[in-house]
mmCIF file with all atom_site columns, N, CA and C in Angstrom:
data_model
loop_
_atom_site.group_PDB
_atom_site.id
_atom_site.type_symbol
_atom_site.label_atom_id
_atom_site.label_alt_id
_atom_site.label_comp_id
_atom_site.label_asym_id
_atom_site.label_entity_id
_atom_site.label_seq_id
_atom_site.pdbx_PDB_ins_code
_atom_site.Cartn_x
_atom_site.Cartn_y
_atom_site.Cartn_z
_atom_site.occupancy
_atom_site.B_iso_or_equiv
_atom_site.pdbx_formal_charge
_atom_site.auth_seq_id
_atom_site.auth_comp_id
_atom_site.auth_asym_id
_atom_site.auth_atom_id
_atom_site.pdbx_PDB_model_num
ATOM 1   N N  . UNK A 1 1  ? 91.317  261.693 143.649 1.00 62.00 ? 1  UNK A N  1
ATOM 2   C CA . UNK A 1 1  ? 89.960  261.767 143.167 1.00 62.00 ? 1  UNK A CA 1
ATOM 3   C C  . UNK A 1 1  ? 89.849  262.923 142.195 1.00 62.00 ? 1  UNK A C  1
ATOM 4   N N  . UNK A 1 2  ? 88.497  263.064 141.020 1.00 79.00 ? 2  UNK A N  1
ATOM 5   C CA . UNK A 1 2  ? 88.614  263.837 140.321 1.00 79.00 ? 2  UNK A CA 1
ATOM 6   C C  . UNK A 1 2  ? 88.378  263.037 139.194 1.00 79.00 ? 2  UNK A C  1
ATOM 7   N N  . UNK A 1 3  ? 88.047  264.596 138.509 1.00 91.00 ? 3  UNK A N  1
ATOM 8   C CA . UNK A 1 3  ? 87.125  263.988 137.399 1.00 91.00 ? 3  UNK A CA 1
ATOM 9   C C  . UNK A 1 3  ? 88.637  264.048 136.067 1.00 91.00 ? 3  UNK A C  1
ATOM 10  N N  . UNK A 1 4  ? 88.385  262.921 134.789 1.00 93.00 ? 4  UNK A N  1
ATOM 11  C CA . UNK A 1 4  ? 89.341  262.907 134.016 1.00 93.00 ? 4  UNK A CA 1
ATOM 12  C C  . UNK A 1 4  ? 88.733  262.555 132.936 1.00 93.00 ? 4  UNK A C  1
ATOM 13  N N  . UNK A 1 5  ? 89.779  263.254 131.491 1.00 92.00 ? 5  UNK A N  1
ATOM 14  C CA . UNK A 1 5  ? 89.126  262.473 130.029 1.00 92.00 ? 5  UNK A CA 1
ATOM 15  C C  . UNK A 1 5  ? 90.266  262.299 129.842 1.00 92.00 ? 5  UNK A C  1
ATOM 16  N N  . UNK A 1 6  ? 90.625  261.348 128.940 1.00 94.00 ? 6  UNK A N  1
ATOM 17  C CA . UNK A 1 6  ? 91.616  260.372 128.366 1.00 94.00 ? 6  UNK A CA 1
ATOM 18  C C  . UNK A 1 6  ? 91.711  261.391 126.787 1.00 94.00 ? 6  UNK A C  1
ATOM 19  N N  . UNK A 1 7  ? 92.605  261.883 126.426 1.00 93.00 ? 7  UNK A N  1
ATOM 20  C CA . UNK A 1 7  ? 92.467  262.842 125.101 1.00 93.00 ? 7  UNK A CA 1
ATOM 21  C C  . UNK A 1 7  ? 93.384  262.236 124.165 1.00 93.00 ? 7  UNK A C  1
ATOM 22  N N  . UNK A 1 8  ? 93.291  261.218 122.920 1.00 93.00 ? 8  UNK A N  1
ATOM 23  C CA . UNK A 1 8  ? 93.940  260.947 122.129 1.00 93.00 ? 8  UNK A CA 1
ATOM 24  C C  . UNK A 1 8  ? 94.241  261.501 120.691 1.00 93.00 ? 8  UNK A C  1
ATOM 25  N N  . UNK A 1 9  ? 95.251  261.585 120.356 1.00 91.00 ? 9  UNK A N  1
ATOM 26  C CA . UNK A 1 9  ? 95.409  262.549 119.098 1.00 91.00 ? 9  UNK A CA 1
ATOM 27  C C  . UNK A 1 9  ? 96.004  261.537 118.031 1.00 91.00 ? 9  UNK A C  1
ATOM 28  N N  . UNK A 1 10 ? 95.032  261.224 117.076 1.00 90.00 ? 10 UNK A N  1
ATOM 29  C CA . UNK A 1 10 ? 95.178  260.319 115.789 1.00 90.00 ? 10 UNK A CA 1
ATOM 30  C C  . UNK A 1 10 ? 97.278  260.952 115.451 1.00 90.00 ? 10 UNK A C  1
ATOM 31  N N  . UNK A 1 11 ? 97.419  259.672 115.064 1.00 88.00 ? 11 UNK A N  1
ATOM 32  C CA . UNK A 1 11 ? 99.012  260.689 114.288 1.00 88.00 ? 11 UNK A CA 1
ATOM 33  C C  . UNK A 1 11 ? 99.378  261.974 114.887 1.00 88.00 ? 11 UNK A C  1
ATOM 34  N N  . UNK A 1 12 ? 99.720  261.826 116.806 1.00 87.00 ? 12 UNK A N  1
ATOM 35  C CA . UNK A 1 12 ? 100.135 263.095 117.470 1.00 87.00 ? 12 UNK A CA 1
ATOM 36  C C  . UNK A 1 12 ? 101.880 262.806 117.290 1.00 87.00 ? 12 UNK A C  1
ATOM 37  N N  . UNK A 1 13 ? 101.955 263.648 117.814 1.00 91.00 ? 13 UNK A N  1
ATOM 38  C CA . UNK A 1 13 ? 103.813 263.635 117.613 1.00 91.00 ? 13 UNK A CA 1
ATOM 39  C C  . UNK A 1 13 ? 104.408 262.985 119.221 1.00 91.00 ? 13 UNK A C  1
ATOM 40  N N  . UNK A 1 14 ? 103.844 261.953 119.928 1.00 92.00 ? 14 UNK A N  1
ATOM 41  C CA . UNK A 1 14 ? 104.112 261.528 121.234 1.00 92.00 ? 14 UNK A CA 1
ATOM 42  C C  . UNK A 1 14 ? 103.384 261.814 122.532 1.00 92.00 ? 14 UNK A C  1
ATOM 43  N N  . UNK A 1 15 ? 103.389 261.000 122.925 1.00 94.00 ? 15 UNK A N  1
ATOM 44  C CA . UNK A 1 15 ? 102.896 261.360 124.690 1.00 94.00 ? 15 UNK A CA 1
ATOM 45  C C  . UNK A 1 15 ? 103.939 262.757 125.130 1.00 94.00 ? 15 UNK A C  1
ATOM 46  N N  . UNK A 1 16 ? 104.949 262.068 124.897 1.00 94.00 ? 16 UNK A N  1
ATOM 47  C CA . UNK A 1 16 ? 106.116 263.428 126.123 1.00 94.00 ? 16 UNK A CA 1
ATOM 48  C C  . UNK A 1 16 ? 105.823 264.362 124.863 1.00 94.00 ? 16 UNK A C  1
ATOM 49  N N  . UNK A 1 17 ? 105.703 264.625 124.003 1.00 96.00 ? 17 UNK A N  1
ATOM 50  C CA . UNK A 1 17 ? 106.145 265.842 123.116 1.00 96.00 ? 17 UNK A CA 1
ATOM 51  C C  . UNK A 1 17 ? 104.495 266.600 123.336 1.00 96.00 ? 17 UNK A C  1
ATOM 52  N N  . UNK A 1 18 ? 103.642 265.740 123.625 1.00 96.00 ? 18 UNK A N  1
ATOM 53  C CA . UNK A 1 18 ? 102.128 266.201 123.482 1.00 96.00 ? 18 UNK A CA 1
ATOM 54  C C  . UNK A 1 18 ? 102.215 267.038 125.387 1.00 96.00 ? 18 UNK A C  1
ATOM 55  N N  . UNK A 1 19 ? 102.533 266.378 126.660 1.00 97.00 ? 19 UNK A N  1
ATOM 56  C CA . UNK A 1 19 ? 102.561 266.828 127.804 1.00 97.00 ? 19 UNK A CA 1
ATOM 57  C C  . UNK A 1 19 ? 103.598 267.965 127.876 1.00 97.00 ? 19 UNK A C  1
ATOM 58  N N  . UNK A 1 20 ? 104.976 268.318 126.899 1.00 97.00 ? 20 UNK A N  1
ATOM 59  C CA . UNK A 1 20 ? 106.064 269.083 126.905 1.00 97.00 ? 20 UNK A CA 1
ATOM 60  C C  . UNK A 1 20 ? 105.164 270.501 126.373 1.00 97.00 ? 20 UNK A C  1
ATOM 61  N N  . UNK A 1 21 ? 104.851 270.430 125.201 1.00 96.00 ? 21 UNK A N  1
ATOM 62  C CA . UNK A 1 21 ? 104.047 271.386 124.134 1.00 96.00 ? 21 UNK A CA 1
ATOM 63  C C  . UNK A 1 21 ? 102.759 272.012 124.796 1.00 96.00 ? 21 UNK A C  1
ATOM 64  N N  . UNK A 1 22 ? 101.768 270.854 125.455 1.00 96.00 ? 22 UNK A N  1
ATOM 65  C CA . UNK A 1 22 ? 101.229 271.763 126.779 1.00 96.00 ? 22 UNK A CA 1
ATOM 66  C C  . UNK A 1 22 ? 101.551 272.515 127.338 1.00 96.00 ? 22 UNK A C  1
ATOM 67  N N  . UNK A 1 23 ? 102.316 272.094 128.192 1.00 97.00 ? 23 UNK A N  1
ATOM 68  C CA . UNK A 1 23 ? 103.043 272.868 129.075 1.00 97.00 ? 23 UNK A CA 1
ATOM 69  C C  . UNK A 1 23 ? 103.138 274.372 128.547 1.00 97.00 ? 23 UNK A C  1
ATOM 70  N N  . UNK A 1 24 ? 104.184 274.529 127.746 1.00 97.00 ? 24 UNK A N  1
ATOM 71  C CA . UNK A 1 24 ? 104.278 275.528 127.013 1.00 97.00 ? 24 UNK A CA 1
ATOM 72  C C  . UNK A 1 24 ? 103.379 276.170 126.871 1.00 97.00 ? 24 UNK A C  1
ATOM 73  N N  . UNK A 1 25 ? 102.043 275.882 126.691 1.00 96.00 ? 25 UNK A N  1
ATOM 74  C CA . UNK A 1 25 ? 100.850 276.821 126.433 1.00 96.00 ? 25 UNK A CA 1
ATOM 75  C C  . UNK A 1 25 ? 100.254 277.011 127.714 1.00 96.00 ? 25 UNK A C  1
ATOM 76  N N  . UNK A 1 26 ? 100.937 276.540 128.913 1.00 95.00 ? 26 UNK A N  1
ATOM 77  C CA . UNK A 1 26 ? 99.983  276.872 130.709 1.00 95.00 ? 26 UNK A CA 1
ATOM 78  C C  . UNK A 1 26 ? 98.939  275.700 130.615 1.00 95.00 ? 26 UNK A C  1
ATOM 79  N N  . UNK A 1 27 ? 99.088  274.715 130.084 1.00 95.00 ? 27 UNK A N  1
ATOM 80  C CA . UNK A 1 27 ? 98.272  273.600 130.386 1.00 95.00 ? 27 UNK A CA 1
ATOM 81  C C  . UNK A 1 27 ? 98.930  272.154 130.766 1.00 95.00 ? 27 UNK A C  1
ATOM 82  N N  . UNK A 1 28 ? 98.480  272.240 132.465 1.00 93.00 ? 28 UNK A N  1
ATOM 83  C CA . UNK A 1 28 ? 99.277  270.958 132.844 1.00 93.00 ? 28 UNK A CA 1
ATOM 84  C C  . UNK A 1 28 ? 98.524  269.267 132.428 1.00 93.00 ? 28 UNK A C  1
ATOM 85  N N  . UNK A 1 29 ? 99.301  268.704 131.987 1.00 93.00 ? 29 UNK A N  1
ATOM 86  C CA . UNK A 1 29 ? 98.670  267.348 131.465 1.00 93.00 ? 29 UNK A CA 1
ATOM 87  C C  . UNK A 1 29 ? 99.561  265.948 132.291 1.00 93.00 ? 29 UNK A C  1
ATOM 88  N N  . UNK A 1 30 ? 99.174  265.037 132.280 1.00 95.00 ? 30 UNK A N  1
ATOM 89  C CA . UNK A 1 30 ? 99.918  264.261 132.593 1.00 95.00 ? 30 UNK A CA 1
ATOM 90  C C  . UNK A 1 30 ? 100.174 262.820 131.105 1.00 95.00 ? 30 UNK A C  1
ATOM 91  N N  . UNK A 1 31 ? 100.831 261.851 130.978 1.00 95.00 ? 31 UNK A N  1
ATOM 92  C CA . UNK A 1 31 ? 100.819 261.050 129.717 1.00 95.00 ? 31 UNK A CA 1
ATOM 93  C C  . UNK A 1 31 ? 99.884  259.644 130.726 1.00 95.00 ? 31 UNK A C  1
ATOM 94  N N  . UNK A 1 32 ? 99.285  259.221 129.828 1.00 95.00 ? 32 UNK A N  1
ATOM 95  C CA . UNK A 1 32 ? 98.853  258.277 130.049 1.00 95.00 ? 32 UNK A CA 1
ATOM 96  C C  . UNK A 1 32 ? 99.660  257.097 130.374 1.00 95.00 ? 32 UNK A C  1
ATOM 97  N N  . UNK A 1 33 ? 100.595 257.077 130.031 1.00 93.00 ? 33 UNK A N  1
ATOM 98  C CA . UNK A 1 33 ? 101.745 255.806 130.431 1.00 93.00 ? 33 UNK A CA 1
ATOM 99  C C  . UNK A 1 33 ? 101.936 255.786 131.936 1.00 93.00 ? 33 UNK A C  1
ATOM 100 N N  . UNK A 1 34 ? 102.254 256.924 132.311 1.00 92.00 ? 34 UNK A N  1
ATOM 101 C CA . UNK A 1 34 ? 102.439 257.118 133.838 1.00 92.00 ? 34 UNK A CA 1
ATOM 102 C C  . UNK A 1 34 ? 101.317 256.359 134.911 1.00 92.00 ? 34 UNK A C  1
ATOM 103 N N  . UNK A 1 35 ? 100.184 256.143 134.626 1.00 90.00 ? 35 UNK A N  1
ATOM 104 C CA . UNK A 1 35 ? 99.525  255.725 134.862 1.00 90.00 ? 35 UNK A CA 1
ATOM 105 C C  . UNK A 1 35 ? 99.425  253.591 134.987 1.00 90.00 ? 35 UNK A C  1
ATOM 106 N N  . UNK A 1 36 ? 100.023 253.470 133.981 1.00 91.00 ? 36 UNK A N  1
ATOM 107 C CA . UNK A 1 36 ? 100.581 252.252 134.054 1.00 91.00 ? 36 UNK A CA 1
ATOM 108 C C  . UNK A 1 36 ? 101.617 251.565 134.853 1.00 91.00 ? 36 UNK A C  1
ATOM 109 N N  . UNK A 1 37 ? 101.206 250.982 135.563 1.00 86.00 ? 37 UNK A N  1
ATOM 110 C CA . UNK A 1 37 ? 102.816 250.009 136.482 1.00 86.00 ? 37 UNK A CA 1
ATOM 111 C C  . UNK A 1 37 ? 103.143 249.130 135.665 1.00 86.00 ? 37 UNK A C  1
ATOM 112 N N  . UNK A 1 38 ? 102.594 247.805 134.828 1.00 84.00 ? 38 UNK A N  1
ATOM 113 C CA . UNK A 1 38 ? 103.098 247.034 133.869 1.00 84.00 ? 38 UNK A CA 1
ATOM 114 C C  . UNK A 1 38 ? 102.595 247.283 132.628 1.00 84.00 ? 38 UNK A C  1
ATOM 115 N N  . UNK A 1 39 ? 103.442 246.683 131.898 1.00 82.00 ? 39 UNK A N  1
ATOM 116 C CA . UNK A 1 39 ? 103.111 246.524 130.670 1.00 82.00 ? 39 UNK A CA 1
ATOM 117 C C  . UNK A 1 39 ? 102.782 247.885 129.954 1.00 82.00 ? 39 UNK A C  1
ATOM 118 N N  . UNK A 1 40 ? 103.477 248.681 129.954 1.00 80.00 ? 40 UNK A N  1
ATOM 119 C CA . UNK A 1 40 ? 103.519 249.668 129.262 1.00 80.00 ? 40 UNK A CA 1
ATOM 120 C C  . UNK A 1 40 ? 103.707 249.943 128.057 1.00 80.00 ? 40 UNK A C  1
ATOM 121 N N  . UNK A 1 41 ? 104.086 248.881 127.019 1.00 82.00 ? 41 UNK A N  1
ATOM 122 C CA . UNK A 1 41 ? 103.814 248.831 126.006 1.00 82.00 ? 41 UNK A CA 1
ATOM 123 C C  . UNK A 1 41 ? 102.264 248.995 125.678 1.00 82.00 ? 41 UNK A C  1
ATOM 124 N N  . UNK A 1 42 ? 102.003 248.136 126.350 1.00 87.00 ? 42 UNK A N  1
ATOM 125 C CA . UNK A 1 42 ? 100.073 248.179 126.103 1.00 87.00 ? 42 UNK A CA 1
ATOM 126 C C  . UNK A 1 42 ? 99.470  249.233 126.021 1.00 87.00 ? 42 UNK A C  1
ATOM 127 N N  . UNK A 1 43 ? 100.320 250.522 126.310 1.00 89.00 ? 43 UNK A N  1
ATOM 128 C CA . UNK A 1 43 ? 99.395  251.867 127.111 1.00 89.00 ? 43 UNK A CA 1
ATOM 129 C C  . UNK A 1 43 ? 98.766  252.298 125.200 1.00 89.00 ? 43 UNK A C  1
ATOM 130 N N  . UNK A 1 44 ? 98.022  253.093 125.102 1.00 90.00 ? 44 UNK A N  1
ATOM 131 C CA . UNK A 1 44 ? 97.670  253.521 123.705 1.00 90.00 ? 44 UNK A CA 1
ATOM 132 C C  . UNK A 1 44 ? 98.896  254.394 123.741 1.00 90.00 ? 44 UNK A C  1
ATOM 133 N N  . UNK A 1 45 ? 98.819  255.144 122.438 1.00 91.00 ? 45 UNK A N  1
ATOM 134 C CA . UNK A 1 45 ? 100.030 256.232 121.794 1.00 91.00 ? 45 UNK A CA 1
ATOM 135 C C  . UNK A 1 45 ? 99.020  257.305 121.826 1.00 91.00 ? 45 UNK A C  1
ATOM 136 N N  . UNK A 1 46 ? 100.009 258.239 122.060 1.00 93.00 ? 46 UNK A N  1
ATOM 137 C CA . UNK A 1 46 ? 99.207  259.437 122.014 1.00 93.00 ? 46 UNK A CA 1
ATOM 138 C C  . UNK A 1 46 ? 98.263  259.838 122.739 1.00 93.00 ? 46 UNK A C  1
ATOM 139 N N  . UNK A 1 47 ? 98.118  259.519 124.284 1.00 95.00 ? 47 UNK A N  1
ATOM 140 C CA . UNK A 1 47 ? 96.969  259.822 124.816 1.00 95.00 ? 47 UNK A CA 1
ATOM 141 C C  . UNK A 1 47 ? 97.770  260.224 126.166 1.00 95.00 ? 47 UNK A C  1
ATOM 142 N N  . UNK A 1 48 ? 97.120  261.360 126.649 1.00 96.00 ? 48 UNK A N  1
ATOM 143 C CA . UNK A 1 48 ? 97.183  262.397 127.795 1.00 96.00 ? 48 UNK A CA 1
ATOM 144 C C  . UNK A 1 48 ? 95.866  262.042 128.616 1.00 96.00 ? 48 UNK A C  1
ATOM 145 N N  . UNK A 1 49 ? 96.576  262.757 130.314 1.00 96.00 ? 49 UNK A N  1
ATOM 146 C CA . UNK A 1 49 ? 94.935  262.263 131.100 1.00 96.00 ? 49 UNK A CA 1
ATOM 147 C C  . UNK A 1 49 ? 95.115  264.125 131.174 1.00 96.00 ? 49 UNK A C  1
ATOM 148 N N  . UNK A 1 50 ? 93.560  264.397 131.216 1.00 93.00 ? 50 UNK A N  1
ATOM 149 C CA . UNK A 1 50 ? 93.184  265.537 131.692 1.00 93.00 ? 50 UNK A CA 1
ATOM 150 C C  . UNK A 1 50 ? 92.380  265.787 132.898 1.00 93.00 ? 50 UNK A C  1
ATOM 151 N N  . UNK A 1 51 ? 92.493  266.411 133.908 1.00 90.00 ? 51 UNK A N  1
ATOM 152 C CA . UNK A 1 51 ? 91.782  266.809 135.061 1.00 90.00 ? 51 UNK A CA 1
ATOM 153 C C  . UNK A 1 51 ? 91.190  267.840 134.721 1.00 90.00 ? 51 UNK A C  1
ATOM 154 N N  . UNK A 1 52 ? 89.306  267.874 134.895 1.00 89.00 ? 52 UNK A N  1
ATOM 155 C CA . UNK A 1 52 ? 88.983  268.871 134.590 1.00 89.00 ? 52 UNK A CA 1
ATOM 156 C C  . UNK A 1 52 ? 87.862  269.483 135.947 1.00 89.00 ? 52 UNK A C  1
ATOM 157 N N  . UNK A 1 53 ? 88.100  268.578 136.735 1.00 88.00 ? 53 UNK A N  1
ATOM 158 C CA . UNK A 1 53 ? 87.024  268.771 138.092 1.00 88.00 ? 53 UNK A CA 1
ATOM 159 C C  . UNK A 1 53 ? 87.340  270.369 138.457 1.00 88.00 ? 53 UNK A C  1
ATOM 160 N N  . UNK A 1 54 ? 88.321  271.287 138.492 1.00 87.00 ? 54 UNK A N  1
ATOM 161 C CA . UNK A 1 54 ? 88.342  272.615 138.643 1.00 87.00 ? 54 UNK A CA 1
ATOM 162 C C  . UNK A 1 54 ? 88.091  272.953 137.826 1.00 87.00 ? 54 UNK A C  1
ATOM 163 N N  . UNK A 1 55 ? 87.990  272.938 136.363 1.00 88.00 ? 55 UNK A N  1
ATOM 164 C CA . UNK A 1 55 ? 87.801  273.972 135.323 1.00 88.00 ? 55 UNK A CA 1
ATOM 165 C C  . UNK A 1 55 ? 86.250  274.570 135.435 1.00 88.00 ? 55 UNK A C  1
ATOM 166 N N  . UNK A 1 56 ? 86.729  275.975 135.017 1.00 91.00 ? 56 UNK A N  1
ATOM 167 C CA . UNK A 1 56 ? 85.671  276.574 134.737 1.00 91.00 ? 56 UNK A CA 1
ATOM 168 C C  . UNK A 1 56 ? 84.472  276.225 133.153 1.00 91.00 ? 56 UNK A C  1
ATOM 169 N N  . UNK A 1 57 ? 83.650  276.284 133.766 1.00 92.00 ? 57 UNK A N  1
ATOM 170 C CA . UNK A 1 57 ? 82.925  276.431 132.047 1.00 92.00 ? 57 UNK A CA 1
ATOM 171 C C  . UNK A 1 57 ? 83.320  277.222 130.812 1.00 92.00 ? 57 UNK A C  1
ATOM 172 N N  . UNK A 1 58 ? 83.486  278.690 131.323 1.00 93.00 ? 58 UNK A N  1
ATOM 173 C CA . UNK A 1 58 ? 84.315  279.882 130.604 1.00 93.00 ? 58 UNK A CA 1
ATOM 174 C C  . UNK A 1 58 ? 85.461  279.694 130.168 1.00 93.00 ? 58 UNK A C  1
ATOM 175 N N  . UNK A 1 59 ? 86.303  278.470 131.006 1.00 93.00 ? 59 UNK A N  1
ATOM 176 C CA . UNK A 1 59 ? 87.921  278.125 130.309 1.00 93.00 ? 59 UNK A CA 1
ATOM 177 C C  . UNK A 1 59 ? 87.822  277.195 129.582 1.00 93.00 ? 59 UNK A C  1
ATOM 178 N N  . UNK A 1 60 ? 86.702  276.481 128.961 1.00 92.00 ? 60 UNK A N  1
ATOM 179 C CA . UNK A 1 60 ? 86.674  275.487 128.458 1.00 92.00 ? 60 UNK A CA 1
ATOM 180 C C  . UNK A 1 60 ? 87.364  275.586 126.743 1.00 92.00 ? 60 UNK A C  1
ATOM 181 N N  . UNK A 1 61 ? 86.896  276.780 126.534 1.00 95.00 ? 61 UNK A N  1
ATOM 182 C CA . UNK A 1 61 ? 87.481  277.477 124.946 1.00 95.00 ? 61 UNK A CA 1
ATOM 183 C C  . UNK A 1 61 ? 88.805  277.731 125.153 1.00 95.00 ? 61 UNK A C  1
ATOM 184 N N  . UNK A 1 62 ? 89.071  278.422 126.114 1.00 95.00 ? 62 UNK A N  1
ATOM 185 C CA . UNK A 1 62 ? 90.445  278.660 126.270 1.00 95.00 ? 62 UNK A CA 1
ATOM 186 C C  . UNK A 1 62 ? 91.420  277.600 126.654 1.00 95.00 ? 62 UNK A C  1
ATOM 187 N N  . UNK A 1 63 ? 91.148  276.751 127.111 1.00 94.00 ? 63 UNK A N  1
ATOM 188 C CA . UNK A 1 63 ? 91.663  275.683 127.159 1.00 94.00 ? 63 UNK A CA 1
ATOM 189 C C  . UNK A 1 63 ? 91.936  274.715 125.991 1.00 94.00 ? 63 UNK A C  1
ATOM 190 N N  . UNK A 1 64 ? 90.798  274.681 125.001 1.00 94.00 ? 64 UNK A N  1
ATOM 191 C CA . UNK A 1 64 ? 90.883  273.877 123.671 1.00 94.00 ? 64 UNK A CA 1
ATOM 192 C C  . UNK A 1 64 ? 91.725  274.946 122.678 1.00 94.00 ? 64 UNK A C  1
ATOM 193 N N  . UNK A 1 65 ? 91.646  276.272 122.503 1.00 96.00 ? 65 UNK A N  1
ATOM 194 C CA . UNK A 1 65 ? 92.813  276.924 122.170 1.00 96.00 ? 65 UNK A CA 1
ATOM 195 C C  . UNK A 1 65 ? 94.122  276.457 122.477 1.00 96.00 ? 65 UNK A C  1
ATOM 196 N N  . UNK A 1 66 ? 94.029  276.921 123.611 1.00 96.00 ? 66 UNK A N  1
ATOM 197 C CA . UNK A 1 66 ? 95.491  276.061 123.963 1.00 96.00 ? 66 UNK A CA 1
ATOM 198 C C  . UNK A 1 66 ? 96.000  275.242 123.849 1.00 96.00 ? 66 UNK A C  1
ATOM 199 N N  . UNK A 1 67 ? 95.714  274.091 123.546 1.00 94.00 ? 67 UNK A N  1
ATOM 200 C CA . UNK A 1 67 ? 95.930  272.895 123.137 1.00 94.00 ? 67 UNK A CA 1
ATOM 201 C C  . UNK A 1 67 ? 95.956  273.151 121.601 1.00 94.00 ? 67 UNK A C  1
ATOM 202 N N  . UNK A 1 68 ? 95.085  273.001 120.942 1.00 93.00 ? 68 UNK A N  1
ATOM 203 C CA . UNK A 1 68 ? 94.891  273.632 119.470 1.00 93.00 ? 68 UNK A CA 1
ATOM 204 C C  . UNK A 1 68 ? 96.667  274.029 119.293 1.00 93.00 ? 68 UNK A C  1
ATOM 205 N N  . UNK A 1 69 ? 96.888  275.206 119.474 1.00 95.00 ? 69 UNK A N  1
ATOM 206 C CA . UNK A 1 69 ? 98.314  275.645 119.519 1.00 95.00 ? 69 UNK A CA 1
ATOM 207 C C  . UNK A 1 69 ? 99.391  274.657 119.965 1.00 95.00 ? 69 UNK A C  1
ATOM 208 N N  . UNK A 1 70 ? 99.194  273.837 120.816 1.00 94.00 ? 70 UNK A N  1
ATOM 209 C CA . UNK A 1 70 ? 100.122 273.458 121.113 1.00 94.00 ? 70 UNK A CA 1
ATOM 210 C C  . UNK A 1 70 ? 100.344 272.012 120.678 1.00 94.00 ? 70 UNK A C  1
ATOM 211 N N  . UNK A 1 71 ? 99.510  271.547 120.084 1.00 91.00 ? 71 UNK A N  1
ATOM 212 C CA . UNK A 1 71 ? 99.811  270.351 119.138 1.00 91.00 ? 71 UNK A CA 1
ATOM 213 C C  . UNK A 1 71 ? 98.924  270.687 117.837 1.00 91.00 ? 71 UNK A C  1
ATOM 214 N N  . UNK A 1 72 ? 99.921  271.870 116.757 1.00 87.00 ? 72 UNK A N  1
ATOM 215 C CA . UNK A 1 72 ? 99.994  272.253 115.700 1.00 87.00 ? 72 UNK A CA 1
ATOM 216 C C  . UNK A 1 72 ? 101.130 271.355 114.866 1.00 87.00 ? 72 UNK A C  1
#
């Protein structure tokens, strides 16, 4: 359970390279494919799930920084 947004990035450089590059910046993501049992072709490109049911209001900037940086 928990709350989620689906975050797609027009012309991103991949699901794994977009959840890897997170990482790197202290932001855990998961790929949207994972989420799929069939047909995984079907999944969109470029889209990450985000959990944000813990975030703070105050991390909300710091969080879009982070990202910002990390799919430069």
């Amino acid at each position: 359970t928990g709350l989620h947004l689906l975050l797609t990035v027009k012309n991103g450089p991949g699901e794994e390279a977009m959840v890897r590059s997170a990482r790197q910046e202290g932001v855990i993501l998961r790929g949207l494919s994972q989420y799929y049992m069939e047909d995984r072709a079907s999944c969109p490109e470029n889209t990450v799930v985000l959990g944000y049911a813990s975030l703070r209001d105050e991390d909300i900037s710091l969080l879009a920084e982070a990202l910002g940086r990390a799919w430069r």
